[in-house]
Amino acid sequence: SQTIHQWPATLVQPVGSPLSLECTVEGTSNPNLYWYRQAAGRGLQLLFYSVGIGQISSEVPQNLSASRPQDRQFILSSKKLLLSDSGFYLCAWSADTGSWGYTFGSGTRLTVV
Amino acid sequence: RKEVEQDPGPFNVPEGATVAFNCTYSNSASQSFFWYRQDCRKEPKLLMSVYSSGNEDGRFTAQLNRASQYISLLIRDSKLSDSATYLCVVNPYPFSGGYNKLIFGAGTRLAVHP
């Protein structure tokens, strides 16, 4: 069966520090991968999606970047965090066939102080 | 107009009540529809897909009305454990075999009380 792992679960980082969040998927190949952010009490905002290795599409201009160095690995990064980067970051995967919904990782709660 | 719109709630209902959530979507070409459940400070989890003919899973019934572009979720005999935020989710793109981008509503909060 397919599983998705995301870490760390919680993170407290000072303003201006770098960020690296990692997400890996097991039990499937060539998944579509996604990074979402959810601000406190708000809906899900799609940040990046990837349909293959090295293929990254950005949905909103921001202080963050994403990379997909391997088929089942998706990384979210920032060189310098802002206070506004605080939130709940969720990685998700889906099959590339389009009809089966997403499965989310357990999320990383980031607080920038 | 938002691509997916939901009443944010909260819906406060007693145990045993029946509660219904509605959701509207703007893209008439949308192909796939889902309801997700998100518990406080947790990731969203797929509750059920929504099929054109309507579908039921235990106490949960989902309906799709393509003509009016809305989706509904009915929960019967509410339990305390049903308290969560329910997200309406739409795939607005025709099936293409290579891309799958879902649009999430902001969610409807349900609080079931004793």
mmCIF file of C-alpha atoms in Angstrom:
data_model
loop_
_atom_site.group_PDB
_atom_site.id
_atom_site.type_symbol
_atom_site.label_atom_id
_atom_site.label_comp_id
_atom_site.label_asym_id
_atom_site.label_seq_id
_atom_site.Cartn_x
_atom_site.Cartn_y
_atom_site.Cartn_z
ATOM 1 C CA SER A 1 0.000 0.000 0.000
ATOM 2 C CA GLN A 2 1.034 3.596 -0.505
ATOM 3 C CA THR A 3 2.244 5.750 2.347
ATOM 4 C CA ILE A 4 3.382 9.356 2.590
ATOM 5 C CA HIS A 5 5.840 10.616 5.151
ATOM 6 C CA GLN A 6 6.402 14.210 6.103
ATOM 7 C CA TRP A 7 8.785 15.664 8.659
ATOM 8 C CA PRO A 8 9.349 17.291 11.018
ATOM 9 C CA ALA A 9 5.931 17.453 12.702
ATOM 10 C CA THR A 10 6.603 20.803 14.360
ATOM 11 C CA LEU A 11 9.226 23.448 13.815
ATOM 12 C CA VAL A 12 9.992 26.777 15.436
ATOM 13 C CA GLN A 13 12.377 28.915 13.421
ATOM 14 C CA PRO A 14 13.623 32.502 13.787
ATOM 15 C CA VAL A 15 12.923 35.098 11.120
ATOM 16 C CA GLY A 16 15.624 35.073 8.473
ATOM 17 C CA SER A 17 16.612 31.441 9.009
ATOM 18 C CA PRO A 18 16.482 28.832 6.215
ATOM 19 C CA LEU A 19 13.845 26.128 5.904
ATOM 20 C CA SER A 20 13.789 22.632 4.504
ATOM 21 C CA LEU A 21 10.756 20.367 4.764
ATOM 22 C CA GLU A 22 10.833 16.916 3.250
ATOM 23 C CA CYS A 23 8.144 14.622 1.978
ATOM 24 C CA THR A 24 8.520 11.101 0.643
ATOM 25 C CA VAL A 25 6.027 8.675 -0.833
ATOM 26 C CA GLU A 26 6.303 4.896 -0.785
ATOM 27 C CA GLY A 27 4.499 2.174 -2.662
ATOM 28 C CA THR A 28 3.856 4.014 -5.911
ATOM 29 C CA SER A 29 5.774 5.416 -8.838
ATOM 30 C CA ASN A 30 5.495 8.667 -10.757
ATOM 31 C CA PRO A 31 3.074 10.290 -8.303
ATOM 32 C CA ASN A 32 1.861 13.847 -8.644
ATOM 33 C CA LEU A 33 3.146 15.716 -5.583
ATOM 34 C CA TYR A 34 1.832 18.858 -3.946
ATOM 35 C CA TRP A 35 2.736 21.329 -1.218
ATOM 36 C CA TYR A 36 -0.084 23.164 0.535
ATOM 37 C CA ARG A 37 -0.107 25.726 3.319
ATOM 38 C CA GLN A 38 -2.944 26.319 5.732
ATOM 39 C CA ALA A 39 -2.843 29.462 7.836
ATOM 40 C CA ALA A 40 -4.576 29.315 11.216
ATOM 41 C CA GLY A 41 -8.341 29.063 10.726
ATOM 42 C CA ARG A 42 -8.046 29.297 6.954
ATOM 43 C CA GLY A 43 -8.402 27.063 3.919
ATOM 44 C CA LEU A 44 -5.748 25.187 2.003
ATOM 45 C CA GLN A 45 -3.536 27.188 -0.329
ATOM 46 C CA LEU A 46 -1.713 25.284 -3.079
ATOM 47 C CA LEU A 47 1.924 26.381 -3.169
ATOM 48 C CA PHE A 48 3.615 23.992 -5.615
ATOM 49 C CA TYR A 49 2.865 20.891 -7.590
ATOM 50 C CA SER A 50 5.054 18.474 -9.514
ATOM 51 C CA VAL A 51 4.200 15.891 -12.142
ATOM 52 C CA GLY A 52 7.734 14.480 -12.415
ATOM 53 C CA ILE A 53 11.372 14.706 -11.372
ATOM 54 C CA GLY A 54 12.636 18.249 -11.721
ATOM 55 C CA GLN A 55 9.231 19.533 -12.829
ATOM 56 C CA ILE A 56 7.907 22.155 -10.441
ATOM 57 C CA SER A 57 5.015 24.539 -10.942
ATOM 58 C CA SER A 58 4.429 27.415 -8.578
ATOM 59 C CA GLU A 59 0.916 28.583 -7.844
ATOM 60 C CA VAL A 60 1.618 31.777 -5.951
ATOM 61 C CA PRO A 61 4.597 34.133 -5.782
ATOM 62 C CA GLN A 62 6.248 33.797 -2.438
ATOM 63 C CA ASN A 63 9.289 33.372 -0.336
ATOM 64 C CA LEU A 64 9.396 29.611 -0.835
ATOM 65 C CA SER A 65 10.735 27.177 -3.433
ATOM 66 C CA ALA A 66 10.268 23.489 -4.097
ATOM 67 C CA SER A 67 12.371 20.749 -5.617
ATOM 68 C CA ARG A 68 11.840 17.154 -6.644
ATOM 69 C CA PRO A 69 15.234 15.487 -6.819
ATOM 70 C CA GLN A 70 13.817 11.953 -6.933
ATOM 71 C CA ASP A 71 10.568 10.456 -8.146
ATOM 72 C CA ARG A 72 9.090 10.087 -4.680
ATOM 73 C CA GLN A 73 10.761 12.958 -2.848
ATOM 74 C CA PHE A 74 9.461 16.505 -2.642
ATOM 75 C CA ILE A 75 11.226 19.269 -0.719
ATOM 76 C CA LEU A 76 9.986 22.688 0.323
ATOM 77 C CA SER A 77 12.635 25.303 1.047
ATOM 78 C CA SER A 78 13.231 28.883 1.942
ATOM 79 C CA LYS A 79 16.460 30.822 2.168
ATOM 80 C CA LYS A 80 15.101 33.352 4.671
ATOM 81 C CA LEU A 81 11.885 32.827 6.565
ATOM 82 C CA LEU A 82 9.370 35.599 7.146
ATOM 83 C CA LEU A 83 6.828 35.835 9.965
ATOM 84 C CA SER A 84 4.109 35.383 7.346
ATOM 85 C CA ASP A 85 5.526 31.947 6.463
ATOM 86 C CA SER A 86 4.069 30.525 9.677
ATOM 87 C CA GLY A 87 1.399 27.919 9.071
ATOM 88 C CA PHE A 88 0.561 24.277 8.651
ATOM 89 C CA TYR A 89 2.398 22.800 5.670
ATOM 90 C CA LEU A 90 0.961 19.751 4.028
ATOM 91 C CA CYS A 91 2.449 17.504 1.401
ATOM 92 C CA ALA A 92 0.119 15.384 -0.698
ATOM 93 C CA TRP A 93 0.330 12.864 -3.493
ATOM 94 C CA SER A 94 -2.053 11.588 -6.127
ATOM 95 C CA ALA A 95 -1.956 9.102 -8.945
ATOM 96 C CA ASP A 96 -1.455 10.754 -12.301
ATOM 97 C CA THR A 97 -4.762 9.446 -13.602
ATOM 98 C CA GLY A 98 -6.712 12.334 -12.183
ATOM 99 C CA SER A 99 -9.709 10.822 -10.485
ATOM 100 C CA TRP A 100 -8.727 9.537 -7.104
ATOM 101 C CA GLY A 101 -8.207 12.536 -4.864
ATOM 102 C CA TYR A 102 -5.161 13.306 -2.779
ATOM 103 C CA THR A 103 -3.596 11.618 0.188
ATOM 104 C CA PHE A 104 -1.991 14.030 2.616
ATOM 105 C CA GLY A 105 0.983 13.652 4.880
ATOM 106 C CA SER A 106 0.551 14.426 8.554
ATOM 107 C CA GLY A 107 1.833 17.967 8.100
ATOM 108 C CA THR A 108 4.456 20.259 9.585
ATOM 109 C CA ARG A 109 3.372 23.031 11.886
ATOM 110 C CA LEU A 110 5.832 25.885 11.336
ATOM 111 C CA THR A 111 6.064 28.858 13.655
ATOM 112 C CA VAL A 112 8.370 31.668 12.639
ATOM 113 C CA VAL A 113 9.385 33.818 15.595
ATOM 114 C CA ARG B 1 -16.711 34.126 -7.692
ATOM 115 C CA LYS B 2 -14.677 31.503 -5.827
ATOM 116 C CA GLU B 3 -14.129 28.214 -7.620
ATOM 117 C CA VAL B 4 -15.530 26.263 -4.679
ATOM 118 C CA GLU B 5 -17.756 27.867 -2.059
ATOM 119 C CA GLN B 6 -18.962 26.500 1.236
ATOM 120 C CA ASP B 7 -20.868 27.870 4.205
ATOM 121 C CA PRO B 8 -18.137 28.176 6.872
ATOM 122 C CA GLY B 9 -20.526 27.383 9.716
ATOM 123 C CA PRO B 10 -20.128 26.452 12.464
ATOM 124 C CA PHE B 11 -23.023 24.067 12.524
ATOM 125 C CA ASN B 12 -23.790 23.241 16.156
ATOM 126 C CA VAL B 13 -26.024 20.179 16.387
ATOM 127 C CA PRO B 14 -26.987 17.718 19.127
ATOM 128 C CA GLU B 15 -26.053 14.073 18.956
ATOM 129 C CA GLY B 16 -28.452 12.136 16.772
ATOM 130 C CA ALA B 17 -29.304 15.082 14.556
ATOM 131 C CA THR B 18 -29.208 15.067 10.774
ATOM 132 C CA VAL B 19 -27.111 17.795 9.224
ATOM 133 C CA ALA B 20 -26.525 18.744 5.595
ATOM 134 C CA PHE B 21 -23.735 20.740 4.000
ATOM 135 C CA ASN B 22 -23.872 22.258 0.556
ATOM 136 C CA CYS B 23 -21.094 23.361 -1.717
ATOM 137 C CA THR B 24 -21.172 25.128 -5.080
ATOM 138 C CA TYR B 25 -18.542 25.088 -7.797
ATOM 139 C CA SER B 26 -18.022 27.470 -10.684
ATOM 140 C CA ASN B 27 -16.513 25.335 -13.461
ATOM 141 C CA SER B 28 -19.196 23.369 -15.251
ATOM 142 C CA ALA B 29 -16.534 21.119 -16.845
ATOM 143 C CA SER B 30 -15.479 19.754 -13.444
ATOM 144 C CA GLN B 31 -15.090 15.999 -13.450
ATOM 145 C CA SER B 32 -14.361 14.706 -9.972
ATOM 146 C CA PHE B 33 -15.813 15.622 -6.605
ATOM 147 C CA PHE B 34 -14.918 14.673 -3.074
ATOM 148 C CA TRP B 35 -15.645 15.379 0.551
ATOM 149 C CA TYR B 36 -12.703 15.494 2.935
ATOM 150 C CA ARG B 37 -12.746 15.643 6.702
ATOM 151 C CA GLN B 38 -10.177 17.608 8.681
ATOM 152 C CA ASP B 39 -9.870 17.268 12.422
ATOM 153 C CA CYS B 40 -8.387 20.119 14.421
ATOM 154 C CA ARG B 41 -4.653 20.454 13.764
ATOM 155 C CA LYS B 42 -4.607 17.349 11.573
ATOM 156 C CA GLU B 43 -4.308 16.661 7.874
ATOM 157 C CA PRO B 44 -7.404 16.401 5.669
ATOM 158 C CA LYS B 45 -8.560 12.844 5.007
ATOM 159 C CA LEU B 46 -10.754 11.618 2.205
ATOM 160 C CA LEU B 47 -14.255 10.958 3.483
ATOM 161 C CA MET B 48 -15.901 9.962 0.235
ATOM 162 C CA SER B 49 -15.944 10.552 -3.461
ATOM 163 C CA VAL B 50 -19.123 11.946 -4.985
ATOM 164 C CA TYR B 51 -20.633 10.192 -7.955
ATOM 165 C CA SER B 52 -23.221 11.466 -10.388
ATOM 166 C CA SER B 53 -25.821 9.001 -9.184
ATOM 167 C CA GLY B 54 -25.223 9.887 -5.544
ATOM 168 C CA ASN B 55 -23.601 7.539 -3.082
ATOM 169 C CA GLU B 56 -23.951 6.463 0.504
ATOM 170 C CA ASP B 57 -21.466 5.202 3.037
ATOM 171 C CA GLY B 58 -23.118 4.283 6.307
ATOM 172 C CA ARG B 59 -24.507 7.466 7.858
ATOM 173 C CA PHE B 60 -23.043 9.659 5.110
ATOM 174 C CA THR B 61 -24.745 10.433 1.801
ATOM 175 C CA ALA B 62 -23.226 12.535 -0.957
ATOM 176 C CA GLN B 63 -25.158 14.006 -3.854
ATOM 177 C CA LEU B 64 -24.053 15.786 -6.999
ATOM 178 C CA ASN B 65 -26.255 18.127 -9.007
ATOM 179 C CA ARG B 66 -24.406 18.990 -12.205
ATOM 180 C CA ALA B 67 -27.146 21.211 -13.585
ATOM 181 C CA SER B 68 -27.009 23.482 -10.543
ATOM 182 C CA GLN B 69 -23.327 22.861 -9.903
ATOM 183 C CA TYR B 70 -23.598 21.916 -6.300
ATOM 184 C CA ILE B 71 -22.587 19.035 -4.084
ATOM 185 C CA SER B 72 -24.115 18.049 -0.797
ATOM 186 C CA LEU B 73 -23.154 15.925 2.169
ATOM 187 C CA LEU B 74 -25.771 14.573 4.540
ATOM 188 C CA ILE B 75 -24.822 13.141 7.901
ATOM 189 C CA ARG B 76 -27.491 11.174 9.740
ATOM 190 C CA ASP B 77 -27.518 10.280 13.426
ATOM 191 C CA SER B 78 -24.613 12.613 14.228
ATOM 192 C CA LYS B 79 -21.983 11.396 16.664
ATOM 193 C CA LEU B 80 -19.671 13.424 18.847
ATOM 194 C CA SER B 81 -16.823 12.023 16.779
ATOM 195 C CA ASP B 82 -18.261 13.657 13.644
ATOM 196 C CA SER B 83 -17.109 17.041 14.969
ATOM 197 C CA ALA B 84 -14.614 18.295 12.393
ATOM 198 C CA THR B 85 -14.296 20.575 9.392
ATOM 199 C CA TYR B 86 -15.699 19.167 6.149
ATOM 200 C CA LEU B 87 -13.972 20.238 2.951
ATOM 201 C CA CYS B 88 -15.691 20.213 -0.416
ATOM 202 C CA VAL B 89 -13.185 19.374 -3.162
ATOM 203 C CA VAL B 90 -13.516 19.654 -6.936
ATOM 204 C CA ASN B 91 -11.289 18.662 -9.827
ATOM 205 C CA PRO B 92 -12.125 21.419 -12.326
ATOM 206 C CA TYR B 93 -10.133 19.991 -15.198
ATOM 207 C CA PRO B 94 -11.306 17.438 -17.715
ATOM 208 C CA PHE B 95 -9.622 14.110 -17.296
ATOM 209 C CA SER B 96 -6.308 14.321 -19.108
ATOM 210 C CA GLY B 97 -4.311 11.432 -17.721
ATOM 211 C CA GLY B 98 -1.385 13.567 -16.740
ATOM 212 C CA TYR B 99 -2.503 16.216 -14.353
ATOM 213 C CA ASN B 100 -4.719 16.236 -11.324
ATOM 214 C CA LYS B 101 -5.271 19.550 -9.572
ATOM 215 C CA LEU B 102 -7.945 19.680 -6.911
ATOM 216 C CA ILE B 103 -9.584 22.838 -5.657
ATOM 217 C CA PHE B 104 -10.453 22.817 -1.953
ATOM 218 C CA GLY B 105 -13.262 24.763 -0.395
ATOM 219 C CA ALA B 106 -12.496 26.605 2.821
ATOM 220 C CA GLY B 107 -14.518 24.075 4.801
ATOM 221 C CA THR B 108 -17.630 23.879 6.941
ATOM 222 C CA ARG B 109 -17.134 23.371 10.645
ATOM 223 C CA LEU B 110 -19.399 20.918 12.446
ATOM 224 C CA ALA B 111 -19.668 20.735 16.227
ATOM 225 C CA VAL B 112 -21.782 17.907 17.636
ATOM 226 C CA HIS B 113 -22.706 18.322 21.297
ATOM 227 C CA PRO B 114 -24.172 15.872 23.831
#
